Amino acid sequence: MSLYYVQKLLYQLNRDPHTRSRYETDIDSLLTDYDLDEEESAAIRRPDIGLLYVMGVNGQLLMHYAALHGFEWDEYIGAMRAALKEHGSVRAGLYGSVDSESKF
Amino acid sequence: MPLVFAGVVSHGPGITGRYERADKELREALYENFYRLGAELKEARPDVLIVVAAEHFANFFMDNMPAYAMGMAEYYEGPIEDEQWLGIKRRKIPGNAQLSGLIVEKLLQRFDLAYSQEWQFDHGIMVPLNFLTPDYDVPIIPVNINCQGPPLTPLARAYDFGRELGRICAALPERIAIVGTGGISHWPATPDSGKINESWDREFLEHWLSNDRAALTAYSDEETYLAAGQGGFEIRTFIAVSGATEGCTGELYFYAPIPIFAVGCTVARVKLTL
Ligand SMILES: [Fe+2]
């Protein structure tokens, strides 16, 4: 579980044209630069926007990844809502902190 | 000289990117007030506009996250987001590296802030500028307060940061304006996007309009998160403007929850008596 690196990949993808072109042409080599487990790699490749949300990816990063894959706004919101039903509540990160001990 | 202008505005990407989906009357009233604030800003003839923003993992990430950062570049670029998605064309925005450097140097006497000579503005700055300085003819000095990745700077510290910034500006010969841009309550880019806690917002705005430092800085982050969502953390930008204009009250030009913009849309000005 390496939420930090999932988010780092999306952060760099959003801001760096070079990362974006590697993403388009050679995603295998790009993904090896980040410490990702199998579920994370698979969710990024699909992409499974809803599952990425449940894993704890921040919406400020995720909405751009969804847009990159052509998700309209309502589709993006819908994907997260559907994943919450399918997988249960957010597992980690800020949104996962509500029920657990304070992360603040 | 003392600050020549101060205000606060909201900044959600939907305000420009999904404008056609909002209630037309509300949207137009919001835009009108944005432009009104922009016209008043222009009347104040600022040499430079300090934008206190809370960007969203565009330049600042958890690998090296400053609590406070100030831009120190000749120019900036933005938006970093897709132009069509945001509805704002990419461009260069003038800065003022020399003045930035001077302010950073003075701030460092009391605040260990970071500086940045390369900064791509995201919607957090581009949406306000799109309305306030649509010709991009006022040099910008961006400030970022980390409101995204906890741990976050304490609210009292944000107030004091603003106060120090205001003091420094007052001692400089330039005509300096300041605009803060942030929340108030919202759940941006999550399944709860569109949820807005209007009563929480109105209570916060009351504190902001009366520049009540004690009330403004009494919220805990946990409380804010539960009542006002992650977006609520961005009250730090409003609070910094309060610090910069300590002793001055404000006037609310516009507030309305606009769900498709994912925020209680706010435009307010400080009545400067500095
Ligand atoms: Fe924001």
mmCIF file of C-alpha atoms in Angstrom, chain B:
data_model
loop_
_atom_site.group_PDB
_atom_site.id
_atom_site.type_symbol
_atom_site.label_atom_id
_atom_site.label_comp_id
_atom_site.label_asym_id
_atom_site.label_seq_id
_atom_site.Cartn_x
_atom_site.Cartn_y
_atom_site.Cartn_z
ATOM 1 C CA MET B 1 2.167 52.823 2.165
ATOM 2 C CA PRO B 2 -0.744 50.944 3.720
ATOM 3 C CA LEU B 3 -2.469 48.340 1.553
ATOM 4 C CA VAL B 4 -4.538 50.066 -1.123
ATOM 5 C CA PHE B 5 -7.058 47.271 -1.524
ATOM 6 C CA ALA B 6 -8.059 44.017 0.192
ATOM 7 C CA GLY B 7 -10.694 41.417 -0.489
ATOM 8 C CA VAL B 8 -11.547 37.730 -0.661
ATOM 9 C CA VAL B 9 -13.138 35.551 -3.340
ATOM 10 C CA SER B 10 -13.915 31.909 -4.072
ATOM 11 C CA HIS B 11 -12.082 30.006 -6.796
ATOM 12 C CA GLY B 12 -13.657 26.617 -7.708
ATOM 13 C CA PRO B 13 -12.799 25.358 -11.217
ATOM 14 C CA GLY B 14 -16.496 24.952 -11.969
ATOM 15 C CA ILE B 15 -16.955 28.736 -11.801
ATOM 16 C CA THR B 16 -15.392 28.977 -15.248
ATOM 17 C CA GLY B 17 -15.262 25.335 -16.365
ATOM 18 C CA ARG B 18 -18.889 24.344 -15.757
ATOM 19 C CA TYR B 19 -20.490 27.775 -15.879
ATOM 20 C CA GLU B 20 -23.281 26.756 -18.255
ATOM 21 C CA ARG B 21 -24.644 24.269 -15.712
ATOM 22 C CA ALA B 22 -25.216 26.798 -12.936
ATOM 23 C CA ASP B 23 -28.436 28.647 -12.264
ATOM 24 C CA LYS B 24 -28.207 31.548 -14.690
ATOM 25 C CA GLU B 25 -29.360 34.268 -12.317
ATOM 26 C CA LEU B 26 -27.060 33.194 -9.517
ATOM 27 C CA ARG B 27 -24.129 32.807 -11.857
ATOM 28 C CA GLU B 28 -24.610 36.249 -13.333
ATOM 29 C CA ALA B 29 -24.948 37.818 -9.905
ATOM 30 C CA LEU B 30 -21.695 36.137 -8.863
ATOM 31 C CA TYR B 31 -19.867 37.271 -12.001
ATOM 32 C CA GLU B 32 -21.185 40.790 -11.576
ATOM 33 C CA ASN B 33 -19.759 40.968 -8.069
ATOM 34 C CA PHE B 34 -16.464 39.466 -9.178
ATOM 35 C CA TYR B 35 -16.224 42.192 -11.840
ATOM 36 C CA ARG B 36 -17.309 44.849 -9.355
ATOM 37 C CA LEU B 37 -14.466 43.860 -7.044
ATOM 38 C CA GLY B 38 -12.136 43.877 -10.050
ATOM 39 C CA ALA B 39 -13.243 47.389 -11.028
ATOM 40 C CA GLU B 40 -12.635 48.603 -7.491
ATOM 41 C CA LEU B 41 -9.252 46.943 -7.474
ATOM 42 C CA LYS B 42 -8.399 48.819 -10.657
ATOM 43 C CA GLU B 43 -9.563 52.100 -9.121
ATOM 44 C CA ALA B 44 -7.089 51.510 -6.304
ATOM 45 C CA ARG B 45 -4.271 51.639 -8.934
ATOM 46 C CA PRO B 46 -2.176 48.837 -7.438
ATOM 47 C CA ASP B 47 1.446 48.427 -8.536
ATOM 48 C CA VAL B 48 1.173 44.796 -7.573
ATOM 49 C CA LEU B 49 -1.480 42.335 -6.391
ATOM 50 C CA ILE B 50 -0.632 39.769 -3.732
ATOM 51 C CA VAL B 51 -2.870 36.710 -4.148
ATOM 52 C CA VAL B 52 -3.026 34.550 -1.033
ATOM 53 C CA ALA B 53 -4.053 31.195 -2.420
ATOM 54 C CA ALA B 54 -4.370 27.564 -1.470
ATOM 55 C CA GLU B 55 -3.282 25.667 -4.519
ATOM 56 C CA HIS B 56 -4.124 22.055 -5.071
ATOM 57 C CA PHE B 57 -1.016 19.926 -5.603
ATOM 58 C CA ALA B 58 -0.047 21.761 -8.768
ATOM 59 C CA ASN B 59 3.383 22.984 -7.614
ATOM 60 C CA PHE B 60 3.536 21.945 -3.994
ATOM 61 C CA PHE B 61 3.327 18.279 -3.106
ATOM 62 C CA MET B 62 3.909 16.059 -0.090
ATOM 63 C CA ASP B 63 7.508 15.387 -1.092
ATOM 64 C CA ASN B 64 8.457 18.845 0.116
ATOM 65 C CA MET B 65 5.503 20.811 1.367
ATOM 66 C CA PRO B 66 5.987 24.332 2.655
ATOM 67 C CA ALA B 67 3.426 25.716 5.087
ATOM 68 C CA TYR B 68 3.899 29.113 3.410
ATOM 69 C CA ALA B 69 5.456 29.979 0.080
ATOM 70 C CA MET B 70 5.778 33.161 -1.941
ATOM 71 C CA GLY B 71 6.467 33.517 -5.632
ATOM 72 C CA MET B 72 9.636 35.321 -6.594
ATOM 73 C CA ALA B 73 9.571 35.155 -10.383
ATOM 74 C CA GLU B 74 9.524 37.676 -13.247
ATOM 75 C CA TYR B 75 6.490 35.891 -14.615
ATOM 76 C CA TYR B 76 4.230 32.939 -13.928
ATOM 77 C CA GLU B 77 2.234 30.640 -16.180
ATOM 78 C CA GLY B 78 -1.244 29.254 -15.944
ATOM 79 C CA PRO B 79 -3.542 27.582 -15.851
ATOM 80 C CA ILE B 80 -1.723 24.311 -15.265
ATOM 81 C CA GLU B 81 -5.003 22.483 -15.915
ATOM 82 C CA ASP B 82 -6.390 21.674 -19.329
ATOM 83 C CA GLU B 83 -7.547 24.970 -20.862
ATOM 84 C CA GLN B 84 -10.846 23.593 -22.061
ATOM 85 C CA TRP B 85 -11.586 21.815 -18.815
ATOM 86 C CA LEU B 86 -11.090 25.054 -16.888
ATOM 87 C CA GLY B 87 -12.385 27.422 -19.542
ATOM 88 C CA ILE B 88 -9.350 29.711 -19.217
ATOM 89 C CA LYS B 89 -6.652 30.111 -21.857
ATOM 90 C CA ARG B 90 -3.047 29.449 -20.876
ATOM 91 C CA ARG B 91 -0.830 32.534 -20.704
ATOM 92 C CA LYS B 92 2.040 34.227 -18.964
ATOM 93 C CA ILE B 93 1.180 36.380 -15.972
ATOM 94 C CA PRO B 94 3.574 39.165 -14.994
ATOM 95 C CA GLY B 95 5.257 39.054 -11.600
ATOM 96 C CA ASN B 96 7.590 41.401 -9.764
ATOM 97 C CA ALA B 97 10.685 39.446 -8.751
ATOM 98 C CA GLN B 98 12.437 42.372 -7.150
ATOM 99 C CA LEU B 99 9.532 43.332 -4.892
ATOM 100 C CA SER B 100 8.840 39.668 -4.099
ATOM 101 C CA GLY B 101 12.450 39.225 -3.047
ATOM 102 C CA LEU B 102 12.259 42.205 -0.752
ATOM 103 C CA ILE B 103 9.039 41.007 0.896
ATOM 104 C CA VAL B 104 10.387 37.464 1.298
ATOM 105 C CA GLU B 105 13.521 38.835 2.933
ATOM 106 C CA LYS B 106 11.471 40.843 5.396
ATOM 107 C CA LEU B 107 9.029 38.002 6.107
ATOM 108 C CA LEU B 108 11.944 35.696 6.879
ATOM 109 C CA GLN B 109 12.685 37.785 9.956
ATOM 110 C CA ARG B 110 9.676 36.080 11.543
ATOM 111 C CA PHE B 111 8.374 33.369 9.197
ATOM 112 C CA ASP B 112 10.404 30.551 7.659
ATOM 113 C CA LEU B 113 8.542 30.654 4.401
ATOM 114 C CA ALA B 114 9.633 29.066 1.134
ATOM 115 C CA TYR B 115 10.056 30.992 -2.079
ATOM 116 C CA SER B 116 9.560 29.832 -5.624
ATOM 117 C CA GLN B 117 10.946 31.185 -8.893
ATOM 118 C CA GLU B 118 8.835 28.832 -10.976
ATOM 119 C CA TRP B 119 5.138 28.517 -10.409
ATOM 120 C CA GLN B 120 2.319 27.341 -12.628
ATOM 121 C CA PHE B 121 -0.909 28.871 -11.381
ATOM 122 C CA ASP B 122 -3.803 26.467 -11.016
ATOM 123 C CA HIS B 123 -7.514 27.321 -10.843
ATOM 124 C CA GLY B 124 -6.963 28.602 -7.305
ATOM 125 C CA ILE B 125 -5.327 31.713 -8.735
ATOM 126 C CA MET B 126 -6.471 31.673 -12.373
ATOM 127 C CA VAL B 127 -10.208 31.735 -11.644
ATOM 128 C CA PRO B 128 -9.946 34.883 -9.478
ATOM 129 C CA LEU B 129 -7.611 36.618 -11.974
ATOM 130 C CA ASN B 130 -9.941 35.750 -14.826
ATOM 131 C CA PHE B 131 -12.478 38.104 -13.234
ATOM 132 C CA LEU B 132 -10.416 40.558 -11.201
ATOM 133 C CA THR B 133 -7.644 41.407 -13.665
ATOM 134 C CA PRO B 134 -8.959 39.948 -16.944
ATOM 135 C CA ASP B 135 -6.295 41.788 -18.948
ATOM 136 C CA TYR B 136 -3.548 40.304 -16.766
ATOM 137 C CA ASP B 137 -1.993 43.740 -16.578
ATOM 138 C CA VAL B 138 -1.331 43.847 -12.839
ATOM 139 C CA PRO B 139 1.861 42.104 -11.679
ATOM 140 C CA ILE B 140 1.046 39.275 -9.293
ATOM 141 C CA ILE B 141 2.879 38.086 -6.204
ATOM 142 C CA PRO B 142 1.442 34.677 -5.354
ATOM 143 C CA VAL B 143 1.409 33.303 -1.828
ATOM 144 C CA ASN B 144 0.549 29.707 -1.098
ATOM 145 C CA ILE B 145 -0.661 28.441 2.244
ATOM 146 C CA ASN B 146 -0.775 24.663 2.448
ATOM 147 C CA CYS B 147 -4.451 23.833 2.932
ATOM 148 C CA GLN B 148 -4.308 20.465 1.164
ATOM 149 C CA GLY B 149 -2.012 18.007 2.898
ATOM 150 C CA PRO B 150 -2.153 17.967 6.719
ATOM 151 C CA PRO B 151 -0.452 18.750 9.001
ATOM 152 C CA LEU B 152 -1.428 22.333 8.230
ATOM 153 C CA THR B 153 -0.317 25.625 9.659
ATOM 154 C CA PRO B 154 -2.418 26.693 12.685
ATOM 155 C CA LEU B 155 -5.099 29.286 11.975
ATOM 156 C CA ALA B 156 -3.604 31.767 14.427
ATOM 157 C CA ARG B 157 -0.331 31.456 12.563
ATOM 158 C CA ALA B 158 -2.118 32.244 9.268
ATOM 159 C CA TYR B 159 -3.567 35.361 10.863
ATOM 160 C CA ASP B 160 -0.177 36.432 12.150
ATOM 161 C CA PHE B 161 1.439 35.721 8.798
ATOM 162 C CA GLY B 162 -1.080 38.078 7.188
ATOM 163 C CA ARG B 163 -0.476 40.690 9.852
ATOM 164 C CA GLU B 164 3.267 40.572 9.240
ATOM 165 C CA LEU B 165 2.711 40.769 5.491
ATOM 166 C CA GLY B 166 0.445 43.799 5.960
ATOM 167 C CA ARG B 167 3.022 45.526 8.130
ATOM 168 C CA ILE B 168 5.774 44.910 5.611
ATOM 169 C CA CYS B 169 3.645 46.247 2.746
ATOM 170 C CA ALA B 170 2.773 49.352 4.744
ATOM 171 C CA ALA B 171 6.454 50.209 5.082
ATOM 172 C CA LEU B 172 7.093 49.942 1.311
ATOM 173 C CA PRO B 173 6.505 52.787 -1.147
ATOM 174 C CA GLU B 174 4.561 50.616 -3.635
ATOM 175 C CA ARG B 175 0.794 50.566 -3.901
ATOM 176 C CA ILE B 176 0.022 46.978 -2.876
ATOM 177 C CA ALA B 177 -3.325 45.182 -3.064
ATOM 178 C CA ILE B 178 -4.139 41.818 -1.497
ATOM 179 C CA VAL B 179 -6.783 39.231 -2.330
ATOM 180 C CA GLY B 180 -7.318 35.959 -0.496
ATOM 181 C CA THR B 181 -8.997 33.059 -2.240
ATOM 182 C CA GLY B 182 -10.347 29.910 -0.685
ATOM 183 C CA GLY B 183 -13.305 27.908 0.698
ATOM 184 C CA ILE B 184 -15.454 28.408 2.786
ATOM 185 C CA SER B 185 -17.129 25.016 3.401
ATOM 186 C CA HIS B 186 -16.912 22.612 0.499
ATOM 187 C CA TRP B 187 -16.115 19.056 -0.459
ATOM 188 C CA PRO B 188 -14.298 19.651 -3.735
ATOM 189 C CA ALA B 189 -13.688 16.865 -6.236
ATOM 190 C CA THR B 190 -15.207 14.204 -3.968
ATOM 191 C CA PRO B 191 -18.494 12.262 -4.109
ATOM 192 C CA ASP B 192 -19.903 15.020 -1.873
ATOM 193 C CA SER B 193 -19.029 17.731 -4.380
ATOM 194 C CA GLY B 194 -21.840 20.277 -4.350
ATOM 195 C CA LYS B 195 -22.503 19.903 -0.635
ATOM 196 C CA ILE B 196 -22.210 23.290 1.086
ATOM 197 C CA ASN B 197 -22.762 24.062 4.764
ATOM 198 C CA GLU B 198 -24.387 27.452 4.421
ATOM 199 C CA SER B 199 -24.928 28.120 8.130
ATOM 200 C CA TRP B 200 -21.281 27.303 8.868
ATOM 201 C CA ASP B 201 -20.248 29.595 6.046
ATOM 202 C CA ARG B 202 -22.409 32.444 7.266
ATOM 203 C CA GLU B 203 -21.082 32.148 10.783
ATOM 204 C CA PHE B 204 -17.514 32.141 9.499
ATOM 205 C CA LEU B 205 -18.267 35.157 7.314
ATOM 206 C CA GLU B 206 -19.629 37.031 10.330
ATOM 207 C CA HIS B 207 -16.294 36.495 12.077
ATOM 208 C CA TRP B 208 -14.436 37.489 8.926
ATOM 209 C CA LEU B 209 -16.509 40.621 8.326
ATOM 210 C CA SER B 210 -15.904 41.805 11.888
ATOM 211 C CA ASN B 211 -12.233 40.721 11.771
ATOM 212 C CA ASP B 212 -12.664 38.792 14.993
ATOM 213 C CA ARG B 213 -9.256 37.166 15.412
ATOM 214 C CA ALA B 214 -10.295 35.051 18.397
ATOM 215 C CA ALA B 215 -13.352 33.601 16.650
ATOM 216 C CA LEU B 216 -11.587 33.177 13.300
ATOM 217 C CA THR B 217 -8.772 31.187 14.825
ATOM 218 C CA ALA B 218 -10.822 29.076 17.246
ATOM 219 C CA TYR B 219 -11.717 26.303 14.781
ATOM 220 C CA SER B 220 -9.861 22.999 15.020
ATOM 221 C CA ASP B 221 -9.021 21.234 11.762
ATOM 222 C CA GLU B 222 -11.012 18.211 12.837
ATOM 223 C CA GLU B 223 -14.083 20.344 13.470
ATOM 224 C CA THR B 224 -13.608 22.106 10.158
ATOM 225 C CA TYR B 225 -13.187 18.856 8.252
ATOM 226 C CA LEU B 226 -16.357 17.375 9.712
ATOM 227 C CA ALA B 227 -18.530 20.481 9.321
ATOM 228 C CA ALA B 228 -16.982 22.116 6.275
ATOM 229 C CA GLY B 229 -15.114 19.427 4.349
ATOM 230 C CA GLN B 230 -11.548 19.408 3.185
ATOM 231 C CA GLY B 231 -12.236 22.640 1.327
ATOM 232 C CA GLY B 232 -12.882 24.273 4.683
ATOM 233 C CA PHE B 233 -9.153 24.145 5.395
ATOM 234 C CA GLU B 234 -8.832 26.978 2.894
ATOM 235 C CA ILE B 235 -10.248 29.463 5.412
ATOM 236 C CA ARG B 236 -6.553 30.099 6.102
ATOM 237 C CA THR B 237 -6.395 32.361 3.053
ATOM 238 C CA PHE B 238 -9.335 34.473 4.276
ATOM 239 C CA ILE B 239 -7.810 34.589 7.744
ATOM 240 C CA ALA B 240 -4.458 35.772 6.379
ATOM 241 C CA VAL B 241 -6.253 38.700 4.722
ATOM 242 C CA SER B 242 -7.893 39.464 8.071
ATOM 243 C CA GLY B 243 -4.429 39.533 9.622
ATOM 244 C CA ALA B 244 -3.170 41.858 6.902
ATOM 245 C CA THR B 245 -6.069 44.228 7.608
ATOM 246 C CA GLU B 246 -6.325 43.871 11.372
ATOM 247 C CA GLY B 247 -8.759 46.370 12.867
ATOM 248 C CA CYS B 248 -10.738 46.738 9.629
ATOM 249 C CA THR B 249 -14.191 45.309 9.017
ATOM 250 C CA GLY B 250 -15.476 43.931 5.749
ATOM 251 C CA GLU B 251 -18.423 44.202 3.418
ATOM 252 C CA LEU B 252 -20.034 41.156 1.883
ATOM 253 C CA TYR B 253 -20.789 41.716 -1.811
ATOM 254 C CA PHE B 254 -22.048 38.244 -2.594
ATOM 255 C CA TYR B 255 -22.600 34.873 -0.984
ATOM 256 C CA ALA B 256 -24.623 31.998 -2.408
ATOM 257 C CA PRO B 257 -24.172 28.253 -2.458
ATOM 258 C CA ILE B 258 -23.899 27.221 -6.122
ATOM 259 C CA PRO B 259 -23.659 23.430 -6.007
ATOM 260 C CA ILE B 260 -22.274 22.862 -9.522
ATOM 261 C CA PHE B 261 -19.472 25.291 -8.623
ATOM 262 C CA ALA B 262 -18.948 23.098 -5.547
ATOM 263 C CA VAL B 263 -18.622 26.017 -3.155
ATOM 264 C CA GLY B 264 -20.548 28.740 -1.365
ATOM 265 C CA CYS B 265 -19.495 31.438 -3.786
ATOM 266 C CA THR B 266 -18.188 34.473 -1.960
ATOM 267 C CA VAL B 267 -17.040 37.954 -2.908
ATOM 268 C CA ALA B 268 -16.164 40.387 -0.120
ATOM 269 C CA ARG B 269 -14.077 43.467 0.376
ATOM 270 C CA VAL B 270 -12.263 44.874 3.382
ATOM 271 C CA LYS B 271 -13.128 48.452 4.281
ATOM 272 C CA LEU B 272 -9.600 49.698 4.711
ATOM 273 C CA THR B 273 -8.997 52.248 7.424
ATOM 274 C CA LEU B 274 -5.303 51.560 7.793
#
